[in-house]
PDB file of C-alpha atoms in Angstrom:
ATOM      1  CA  MET A   1      40.823 -56.462 -68.434  1.00 54.00           C
ATOM      2  CA  GLY A   2      37.030 -56.245 -68.021  1.00 69.00           C
ATOM      3  CA  CYS A   3      34.223 -58.535 -69.593  1.00 76.00           C
ATOM      4  CA  PHE A   4      34.227 -56.209 -72.754  1.00 76.00           C
ATOM      5  CA  GLY A   5      37.953 -56.431 -73.198  1.00 81.00           C
ATOM      6  CA  PHE A   6      37.847 -60.208 -72.713  1.00 82.00           C
ATOM      7  CA  LEU A   7      35.190 -60.617 -75.425  1.00 82.00           C
ATOM      8  CA  LYS A   8      37.175 -58.582 -77.866  1.00 84.00           C
ATOM      9  CA  VAL A   9      40.271 -60.559 -77.323  1.00 85.00           C
ATOM     10  CA  THR A  10      38.402 -63.785 -77.653  1.00 85.00           C
ATOM     11  CA  MET A  11      36.654 -62.623 -80.795  1.00 86.00           C
ATOM     12  CA  PHE A  12      39.956 -61.576 -82.322  1.00 86.00           C
ATOM     13  CA  VAL A  13      41.830 -64.955 -81.474  1.00 86.00           C
ATOM     14  CA  PHE A  14      38.724 -67.039 -82.520  1.00 85.00           C
ATOM     15  CA  ASN A  15      38.433 -65.322 -85.892  1.00 87.00           C
ATOM     16  CA  GLY A  16      42.179 -65.068 -86.394  1.00 87.00           C
ATOM     17  CA  ILE A  17      42.183 -68.788 -86.336  1.00 87.00           C
ATOM     18  CA  ILE A  18      39.115 -68.831 -88.765  1.00 87.00           C
ATOM     19  CA  PHE A  19      41.174 -66.574 -91.148  1.00 87.00           C
ATOM     20  CA  LEU A  20      44.287 -68.936 -91.055  1.00 88.00           C
ATOM     21  CA  ALA A  21      41.961 -71.841 -91.677  1.00 86.00           C
ATOM     22  CA  GLY A  22      40.215 -70.050 -94.662  1.00 84.00           C
ATOM     23  CA  ALA A  23      43.748 -69.257 -96.092  1.00 89.00           C
ATOM     24  CA  ALA A  24      44.867 -73.012 -95.868  1.00 88.00           C
ATOM     25  CA  ILE A  25      41.635 -74.177 -97.443  1.00 84.00           C
ATOM     26  CA  LEU A  26      41.756 -71.683-100.184  1.00 85.00           C
ATOM     27  CA  GLY A  27      45.298 -72.918-100.824  1.00 85.00           C
ATOM     28  CA  VAL A  28      44.242 -76.415-101.006  1.00 80.00           C
ATOM     29  CA  GLY A  29      41.311 -75.651-103.306  1.00 79.00           C
ATOM     30  CA  ILE A  30      43.631 -73.671-105.723  1.00 83.00           C
ATOM     31  CA  TRP A  31      46.066 -76.638-105.644  1.00 76.00           C
ATOM     32  CA  VAL A  32      43.336 -79.011-106.567  1.00 68.00           C
ATOM     33  CA  LYS A  33      42.287 -77.037-109.621  1.00 71.00           C
ATOM     34  CA  VAL A  34      45.862 -76.523-110.676  1.00 72.00           C
ATOM     35  CA  ASP A  35      47.341 -80.027-110.090  1.00 62.00           C
ATOM     36  CA  SER A  36      46.205 -82.051-113.150  1.00 49.00           C
ATOM     37  CA  GLY A  37      47.769 -85.131-111.546  1.00 52.00           C
ATOM     38  CA  SER A  38      45.222 -85.012-108.543  1.00 51.00           C
ATOM     39  CA  ILE A  39      43.695 -88.243-107.595  1.00 50.00           C
ATOM     40  CA  LEU A  40      40.321 -86.705-108.618  1.00 53.00           C
ATOM     41  CA  GLY A  41      41.508 -87.102-112.228  1.00 56.00           C
ATOM     42  CA  PHE A  42      40.553 -90.645-112.158  1.00 56.00           C
ATOM     43  CA  LEU A  43      36.889 -89.730-112.536  1.00 56.00           C
ATOM     44  CA  LYS A  44      37.544 -88.104-115.727  1.00 56.00           C
ATOM     45  CA  VAL A  45      39.064 -91.246-117.467  1.00 55.00           C
ATOM     46  CA  ILE A  46      35.928 -93.363-116.339  1.00 55.00           C
ATOM     47  CA  LYS A  47      33.840 -93.777-119.566  1.00 54.00           C
ATOM     48  CA  ASP A  48      29.826 -93.583-119.092  1.00 54.00           C
ATOM     49  CA  ALA A  49      30.448 -92.657-115.401  1.00 52.00           C
ATOM     50  CA  PRO A  50      27.097 -91.295-113.883  1.00 51.00           C
ATOM     51  CA  ALA A  51      26.539 -87.682-114.721  1.00 50.00           C
ATOM     52  CA  GLU A  52      26.056 -86.710-111.153  1.00 48.00           C
ATOM     53  CA  MET A  53      29.778 -87.824-110.174  1.00 51.00           C
ATOM     54  CA  ASN A  54      30.997 -84.983-112.527  1.00 51.00           C
ATOM     55  CA  GLN A  55      30.052 -82.661-109.702  1.00 53.00           C
ATOM     56  CA  ILE A  56      32.945 -84.094-107.820  1.00 55.00           C
ATOM     57  CA  LEU A  57      35.302 -82.621-110.081  1.00 56.00           C
ATOM     58  CA  ASN A  58      34.171 -79.294-108.905  1.00 65.00           C
ATOM     59  CA  VAL A  59      35.427 -79.936-105.306  1.00 69.00           C
ATOM     60  CA  GLY A  60      38.275 -77.402-106.001  1.00 71.00           C
ATOM     61  CA  TYR A  61      35.826 -74.655-106.687  1.00 79.00           C
ATOM     62  CA  LEU A  62      33.865 -75.558-103.288  1.00 79.00           C
ATOM     63  CA  LEU A  63      37.210 -75.542-101.491  1.00 81.00           C
ATOM     64  CA  ILE A  64      37.908 -72.116-102.978  1.00 86.00           C
ATOM     65  CA  ALA A  65      34.374 -70.741-102.080  1.00 86.00           C
ATOM     66  CA  VAL A  66      34.603 -72.154 -98.455  1.00 85.00           C
ATOM     67  CA  GLY A  67      38.080 -70.567 -97.990  1.00 87.00           C
ATOM     68  CA  ALA A  68      37.094 -67.401 -99.314  1.00 90.00           C
ATOM     69  CA  VAL A  69      34.170 -67.142 -97.150  1.00 88.00           C
ATOM     70  CA  LEU A  70      35.935 -68.074 -94.057  1.00 87.00           C
ATOM     71  CA  LEU A  71      38.856 -65.409 -94.959  1.00 90.00           C
ATOM     72  CA  ILE A  72      35.972 -62.937 -95.054  1.00 90.00           C
ATOM     73  CA  VAL A  73      34.238 -64.101 -91.814  1.00 90.00           C
ATOM     74  CA  GLY A  74      37.520 -64.144 -90.019  1.00 89.00           C
ATOM     75  CA  PHE A  75      38.446 -60.669 -91.223  1.00 90.00           C
ATOM     76  CA  LEU A  76      35.049 -59.134 -90.169  1.00 90.00           C
ATOM     77  CA  GLY A  77      35.193 -60.776 -86.748  1.00 89.00           C
ATOM     78  CA  CYS A  78      38.744 -59.615 -86.019  1.00 89.00           C
ATOM     79  CA  CYS A  79      38.296 -56.116 -87.398  1.00 89.00           C
ATOM     80  CA  GLY A  80      34.787 -55.807 -86.058  1.00 87.00           C
ATOM     81  CA  ALA A  81      36.060 -56.611 -82.412  1.00 86.00           C
ATOM     82  CA  MET A  82      39.326 -54.592 -82.381  1.00 87.00           C
ATOM     83  CA  LYS A  83      37.892 -51.480 -84.169  1.00 87.00           C
ATOM     84  CA  GLU A  84      34.356 -51.850 -82.226  1.00 85.00           C
ATOM     85  CA  SER A  85      32.546 -51.532 -85.789  1.00 88.00           C
ATOM     86  CA  ARG A  86      28.858 -52.544 -85.187  1.00 88.00           C
ATOM     87  CA  CYS A  87      28.391 -52.810 -88.824  1.00 90.00           C
ATOM     88  CA  MET A  88      31.249 -55.491 -89.339  1.00 90.00           C
ATOM     89  CA  LEU A  89      29.905 -57.307 -86.267  1.00 89.00           C
ATOM     90  CA  LEU A  90      26.414 -57.360 -87.599  1.00 91.00           C
ATOM     91  CA  ILE A  91      27.643 -58.840 -91.131  1.00 92.00           C
ATOM     92  CA  PHE A  92      29.743 -61.322 -89.273  1.00 91.00           C
ATOM     93  CA  PHE A  93      26.624 -62.356 -87.312  1.00 92.00           C
ATOM     94  CA  LEU A  94      24.517 -62.675 -90.336  1.00 93.00           C
ATOM     95  CA  ILE A  95      26.996 -64.638 -92.210  1.00 90.00           C
ATOM     96  CA  VAL A  96      27.633 -67.013 -89.425  1.00 89.00           C
ATOM     97  CA  LEU A  97      23.917 -67.275 -88.917  1.00 91.00           C
ATOM     98  CA  VAL A  98      23.374 -68.116 -92.711  1.00 91.00           C
ATOM     99  CA  LEU A  99      26.207 -70.739 -92.617  1.00 87.00           C
ATOM    100  CA  PHE A 100      24.646 -72.352 -89.450  1.00 88.00           C
ATOM    101  CA  ILE A 101      21.271 -72.777 -91.162  1.00 90.00           C
ATOM    102  CA  ALA A 102      22.912 -73.896 -94.378  1.00 87.00           C
ATOM    103  CA  GLU A 103      24.753 -76.668 -92.461  1.00 83.00           C
ATOM    104  CA  VAL A 104      21.540 -77.864 -90.551  1.00 85.00           C
ATOM    105  CA  ALA A 105      19.784 -77.867 -93.985  1.00 86.00           C
ATOM    106  CA  GLY A 106      22.540 -79.813 -95.603  1.00 79.00           C
ATOM    107  CA  ALA A 107      22.712 -82.455 -92.658  1.00 78.00           C
ATOM    108  CA  VAL A 108      18.803 -82.938 -93.192  1.00 81.00           C
ATOM    109  CA  VAL A 109      19.093 -83.293 -97.035  1.00 78.00           C
ATOM    110  CA  ILE A 110      21.890 -85.708 -96.400  1.00 73.00           C
ATOM    111  CA  LEU A 111      19.874 -88.013 -94.173  1.00 74.00           C
ATOM    112  CA  MET A 112      16.989 -87.755 -96.526  1.00 78.00           C
ATOM    113  CA  PHE A 113      18.885 -88.760 -99.500  1.00 74.00           C
ATOM    114  CA  LYS A 114      21.042 -91.545 -98.067  1.00 68.00           C
ATOM    115  CA  PRO A 115      19.419 -94.189-100.043  1.00 71.00           C
ATOM    116  CA  LEU A 116      19.950 -92.146-103.212  1.00 72.00           C
ATOM    117  CA  ALA A 117      23.557 -91.765-102.464  1.00 69.00           C
ATOM    118  CA  GLY A 118      23.978 -95.718-102.150  1.00 69.00           C
ATOM    119  CA  GLN A 119      22.442 -96.188-105.583  1.00 75.00           C
ATOM    120  CA  LEU A 120      24.725 -93.731-106.978  1.00 76.00           C
ATOM    121  CA  ILE A 121      27.850 -95.209-105.581  1.00 78.00           C
ATOM    122  CA  GLU A 122      26.575 -98.617-106.757  1.00 78.00           C
ATOM    123  CA  LYS A 123      26.175 -97.129-110.405  1.00 81.00           C
ATOM    124  CA  LEU A 124      29.780 -95.641-110.008  1.00 81.00           C
ATOM    125  CA  GLY A 125      31.318 -98.852-108.941  1.00 85.00           C
ATOM    126  CA  THR A 126      29.972-100.704-111.918  1.00 87.00           C
ATOM    127  CA  LYS A 127      31.398 -98.058-114.208  1.00 87.00           C
ATOM    128  CA  VAL A 128      34.622 -98.150-112.253  1.00 88.00           C
ATOM    129  CA  VAL A 129      35.042-101.947-112.457  1.00 91.00           C
ATOM    130  CA  GLN A 130      34.416-101.853-116.161  1.00 90.00           C
ATOM    131  CA  ASN A 131      37.018 -99.254-116.576  1.00 89.00           C
ATOM    132  CA  ILE A 132      39.486-101.048-114.702  1.00 91.00           C
ATOM    133  CA  ARG A 133      38.961-104.286-116.773  1.00 92.00           C
ATOM    134  CA  LYS A 134      39.157-102.444-120.010  1.00 91.00           C
ATOM    135  CA  ASP A 135      42.201-100.148-119.362  1.00 90.00           C
ATOM    136  CA  TYR A 136      44.224-101.241-116.218  1.00 92.00           C
ATOM    137  CA  GLY A 137      47.700-102.294-117.521  1.00 90.00           C
ATOM    138  CA  GLU A 138      47.129-100.834-121.022  1.00 90.00           C
ATOM    139  CA  ASN A 139      46.146 -97.069-120.492  1.00 88.00           C
ATOM    140  CA  ALA A 140      49.076 -95.439-118.742  1.00 87.00           C
ATOM    141  CA  ASP A 141      46.987 -92.641-117.047  1.00 83.00           C
ATOM    142  CA  VAL A 142      44.260 -95.141-115.628  1.00 85.00           C
ATOM    143  CA  THR A 143      47.078 -97.663-114.407  1.00 89.00           C
ATOM    144  CA  ALA A 144      49.149 -94.907-112.820  1.00 88.00           C
ATOM    145  CA  LEU A 145      46.056 -93.373-111.087  1.00 85.00           C
ATOM    146  CA  TRP A 146      44.906 -96.610-109.516  1.00 90.00           C
ATOM    147  CA  ASN A 147      48.346 -97.297-108.462  1.00 89.00           C
ATOM    148  CA  VAL A 148      48.556 -94.188-106.612  1.00 87.00           C
ATOM    149  CA  THR A 149      45.082 -94.505-105.082  1.00 87.00           C
ATOM    150  CA  MET A 150      45.801 -98.194-103.964  1.00 90.00           C
ATOM    151  CA  ASP A 151      49.283 -97.223-102.444  1.00 88.00           C
ATOM    152  CA  THR A 152      47.709 -94.171-100.573  1.00 85.00           C
ATOM    153  CA  LEU A 153      44.895 -96.006 -99.059  1.00 84.00           C
ATOM    154  CA  LYS A 154      46.549 -99.504 -98.785  1.00 88.00           C
ATOM    155  CA  CYS A 155      43.743-101.006-100.642  1.00 90.00           C
ATOM    156  CA  CYS A 156      43.125-103.177-103.912  1.00 92.00           C
ATOM    157  CA  GLY A 157      40.516-102.285-106.775  1.00 90.00           C
ATOM    158  CA  PHE A 158      37.221-100.549-106.175  1.00 90.00           C
ATOM    159  CA  TYR A 159      35.597-103.554-104.474  1.00 91.00           C
ATOM    160  CA  ASN A 160      38.364-106.281-104.087  1.00 91.00           C
ATOM    161  CA  TYR A 161      40.999-108.019-106.249  1.00 91.00           C
ATOM    162  CA  THR A 162      38.428-109.510-108.570  1.00 92.00           C
ATOM    163  CA  ASP A 163      37.950-106.116-110.193  1.00 92.00           C
ATOM    164  CA  PHE A 164      41.188-106.635-112.031  1.00 92.00           C
ATOM    165  CA  THR A 165      40.040-110.111-113.585  1.00 91.00           C
ATOM    166  CA  ASP A 166      40.185-109.998-117.403  1.00 92.00           C
ATOM    167  CA  SER A 167      42.037-106.687-117.202  1.00 93.00           C
ATOM    168  CA  PRO A 168      44.834-106.186-119.720  1.00 93.00           C
ATOM    169  CA  PHE A 169      47.247-106.410-116.745  1.00 91.00           C
ATOM    170  CA  GLU A 170      45.828-109.879-115.546  1.00 90.00           C
ATOM    171  CA  LYS A 171      45.593-111.228-118.979  1.00 90.00           C
ATOM    172  CA  TYR A 172      49.263-110.481-119.570  1.00 90.00           C
ATOM    173  CA  THR A 173      50.703-111.333-116.157  1.00 88.00           C
ATOM    174  CA  HIS A 174      48.104-113.895-115.094  1.00 87.00           C
ATOM    175  CA  LEU A 175      48.568-112.023-111.726  1.00 88.00           C
ATOM    176  CA  TYR A 176      47.050-109.247-109.734  1.00 91.00           C
ATOM    177  CA  PRO A 177      48.605-105.902-108.726  1.00 90.00           C
ATOM    178  CA  GLN A 178      51.159-106.016-106.005  1.00 88.00           C
ATOM    179  CA  GLN A 179      48.977-103.625-103.871  1.00 88.00           C
ATOM    180  CA  CYS A 180      46.373-106.590-103.490  1.00 90.00           C
ATOM    181  CA  CYS A 181      48.870-108.807-101.732  1.00 88.00           C
ATOM    182  CA  HIS A 182      50.673-108.535 -98.380  1.00 81.00           C
ATOM    183  CA  SER A 183      53.688-110.159 -99.816  1.00 73.00           C
ATOM    184  CA  ALA A 184      56.242-107.871-101.591  1.00 67.00           C
ATOM    185  CA  ASP A 185      56.969-110.510-103.957  1.00 65.00           C
ATOM    186  CA  PHE A 186      54.893-109.413-107.139  1.00 62.00           C
ATOM    187  CA  SER A 187      55.324-112.917-108.802  1.00 71.00           C
ATOM    188  CA  SER A 188      53.225-114.819-106.132  1.00 75.00           C
ATOM    189  CA  CYS A 189      50.162-112.318-106.164  1.00 84.00           C
ATOM    190  CA  ASP A 190      47.434-114.460-107.450  1.00 83.00           C
ATOM    191  CA  GLY A 191      43.927-115.048-106.538  1.00 80.00           C
ATOM    192  CA  THR A 192      44.656-117.147-103.539  1.00 81.00           C
ATOM    193  CA  SER A 193      47.098-114.534-101.973  1.00 81.00           C
ATOM    194  CA  ALA A 194      45.273-111.394-103.036  1.00 81.00           C
ATOM    195  CA  THR A 195      43.552-110.630 -99.721  1.00 85.00           C
ATOM    196  CA  ILE A 196      43.838-106.764 -99.227  1.00 88.00           C
ATOM    197  CA  ILE A 197      40.489-104.998 -98.865  1.00 89.00           C
ATOM    198  CA  GLY A 198      38.978-102.952-101.779  1.00 90.00           C
ATOM    199  CA  CYS A 199      39.299 -99.138-101.636  1.00 89.00           C
ATOM    200  CA  PHE A 200      35.590 -98.319-101.436  1.00 88.00           C
ATOM    201  CA  PRO A 201      35.211-100.784 -98.404  1.00 88.00           C
ATOM    202  CA  LYS A 202      38.299 -99.441 -96.897  1.00 87.00           C
ATOM    203  CA  LEU A 203      36.996 -95.938 -97.169  1.00 82.00           C
ATOM    204  CA  MET A 204      33.792 -96.813 -95.654  1.00 82.00           C
ATOM    205  CA  GLN A 205      35.523 -98.635 -92.957  1.00 83.00           C
ATOM    206  CA  LEU A 206      37.670 -95.528 -92.235  1.00 80.00           C
ATOM    207  CA  ILE A 207      34.353 -93.456 -91.967  1.00 77.00           C
ATOM    208  CA  ASP A 208      32.745 -96.112 -89.698  1.00 78.00           C
ATOM    209  CA  GLU A 209      35.752 -96.349 -87.369  1.00 81.00           C
ATOM    210  CA  ASN A 210      35.753 -92.564 -87.078  1.00 79.00           C
ATOM    211  CA  THR A 211      32.084 -91.905 -86.902  1.00 78.00           C
ATOM    212  CA  ILE A 212      32.187 -90.570 -83.391  1.00 84.00           C
ATOM    213  CA  VAL A 213      35.012 -88.182 -84.198  1.00 81.00           C
ATOM    214  CA  ILE A 214      33.231 -87.032 -87.190  1.00 75.00           C
ATOM    215  CA  VAL A 215      29.959 -86.322 -85.139  1.00 79.00           C
ATOM    216  CA  ALA A 216      31.922 -84.858 -82.345  1.00 84.00           C
ATOM    217  CA  VAL A 217      33.734 -82.275 -84.836  1.00 81.00           C
ATOM    218  CA  ALA A 218      30.379 -81.501 -86.418  1.00 80.00           C
ATOM    219  CA  LEU A 219      28.742 -80.752 -82.918  1.00 84.00           C
ATOM    220  CA  GLY A 220      31.938 -78.796 -82.011  1.00 85.00           C
ATOM    221  CA  ILE A 221      31.801 -76.630 -85.135  1.00 83.00           C
ATOM    222  CA  ALA A 222      27.863 -75.995 -84.669  1.00 85.00           C
ATOM    223  CA  ALA A 223      28.645 -75.147 -80.834  1.00 87.00           C
ATOM    224  CA  LEU A 224      31.496 -72.658 -82.042  1.00 85.00           C
ATOM    225  CA  GLU A 225      29.013 -70.991 -84.498  1.00 85.00           C
ATOM    226  CA  ILE A 226      26.387 -70.456 -81.910  1.00 89.00           C
ATOM    227  CA  LEU A 227      29.168 -69.107 -79.371  1.00 88.00           C
ATOM    228  CA  ALA A 228      30.446 -66.755 -82.014  1.00 88.00           C
ATOM    229  CA  MET A 229      26.871 -65.396 -82.721  1.00 89.00           C
ATOM    230  CA  VAL A 230      26.406 -64.906 -79.046  1.00 90.00           C
ATOM    231  CA  VAL A 231      29.764 -63.018 -78.583  1.00 88.00           C
ATOM    232  CA  SER A 232      29.256 -60.948 -81.679  1.00 89.00           C
ATOM    233  CA  MET A 233      25.854 -59.936 -80.865  1.00 89.00           C
ATOM    234  CA  THR A 234      26.834 -59.110 -77.143  1.00 89.00           C
ATOM    235  CA  LEU A 235      29.715 -57.064 -78.563  1.00 88.00           C
ATOM    236  CA  TYR A 236      27.245 -55.318 -80.882  1.00 88.00           C
ATOM    237  CA  CYS A 237      24.944 -54.444 -78.148  1.00 88.00           C
ATOM    238  CA  ILE A 238      27.726 -53.235 -75.693  1.00 87.00           C
ATOM    239  CA  ILE A 239      29.260 -50.957 -78.375  1.00 85.00           C
ATOM    240  CA  GLY A 240      25.876 -49.569 -79.185  1.00 82.00           C
ATOM    241  CA  SER A 241      25.174 -48.708 -75.478  1.00 83.00           C
ATOM    242  CA  LYS A 242      28.555 -47.047 -75.277  1.00 75.00           C
ATOM    243  CA  SER A 243      27.891 -44.817 -78.178  1.00 67.00           C
ATOM    244  CA  ASP A 244      24.489 -43.627 -76.773  1.00 59.00           C
TER     245      ASP A 244
END
């Protein structure tokens, strides 16, 4: 197998993985939109939540769009390499180039608007706590969604156990949710034993602990995109020289 054959196989395998990943992301996106009991649904029951947070509810559409783009990219890369189609390879190169530029631009925007994101999260937190104190223990949907969230993330409330103070649940039982305490005995979960961290701090903690992994993955994706563009353009030129 010469250099040309190696590049073709590499392009096929690489884009085959992209195609499968796109199919998986597309499936998750469809599931998020279809599953009415998704954890994202808790935003819908937060009254007076910041208008900007409504965009999170469109995450399903975002996943569907990303999955569809990856499917197309994977298909063009595989077929372009194996069928030696310069047109498909060129379209593949242009799509990957646009994605790479968009990712760089997105990273710059995130860094520039990081303080704004902090303010938005603070506004959301205030509304979430108000919602908990109004509905937890009385509204079945709100109660169930928070229980699922706390069970999944092993956390308590948005900030901490005090989010449940004066909620219908706390007023009726004079206790806090079992998820807020290390003890399995619900009857002992009071203010002195409720030591479990809040869900928002827990999420930030997970992100901080995995910052290196997140950055490494981002750099790895960028490197793969650059490599894919180099290989696709190399194949494009070799095929062009063979046809001349």
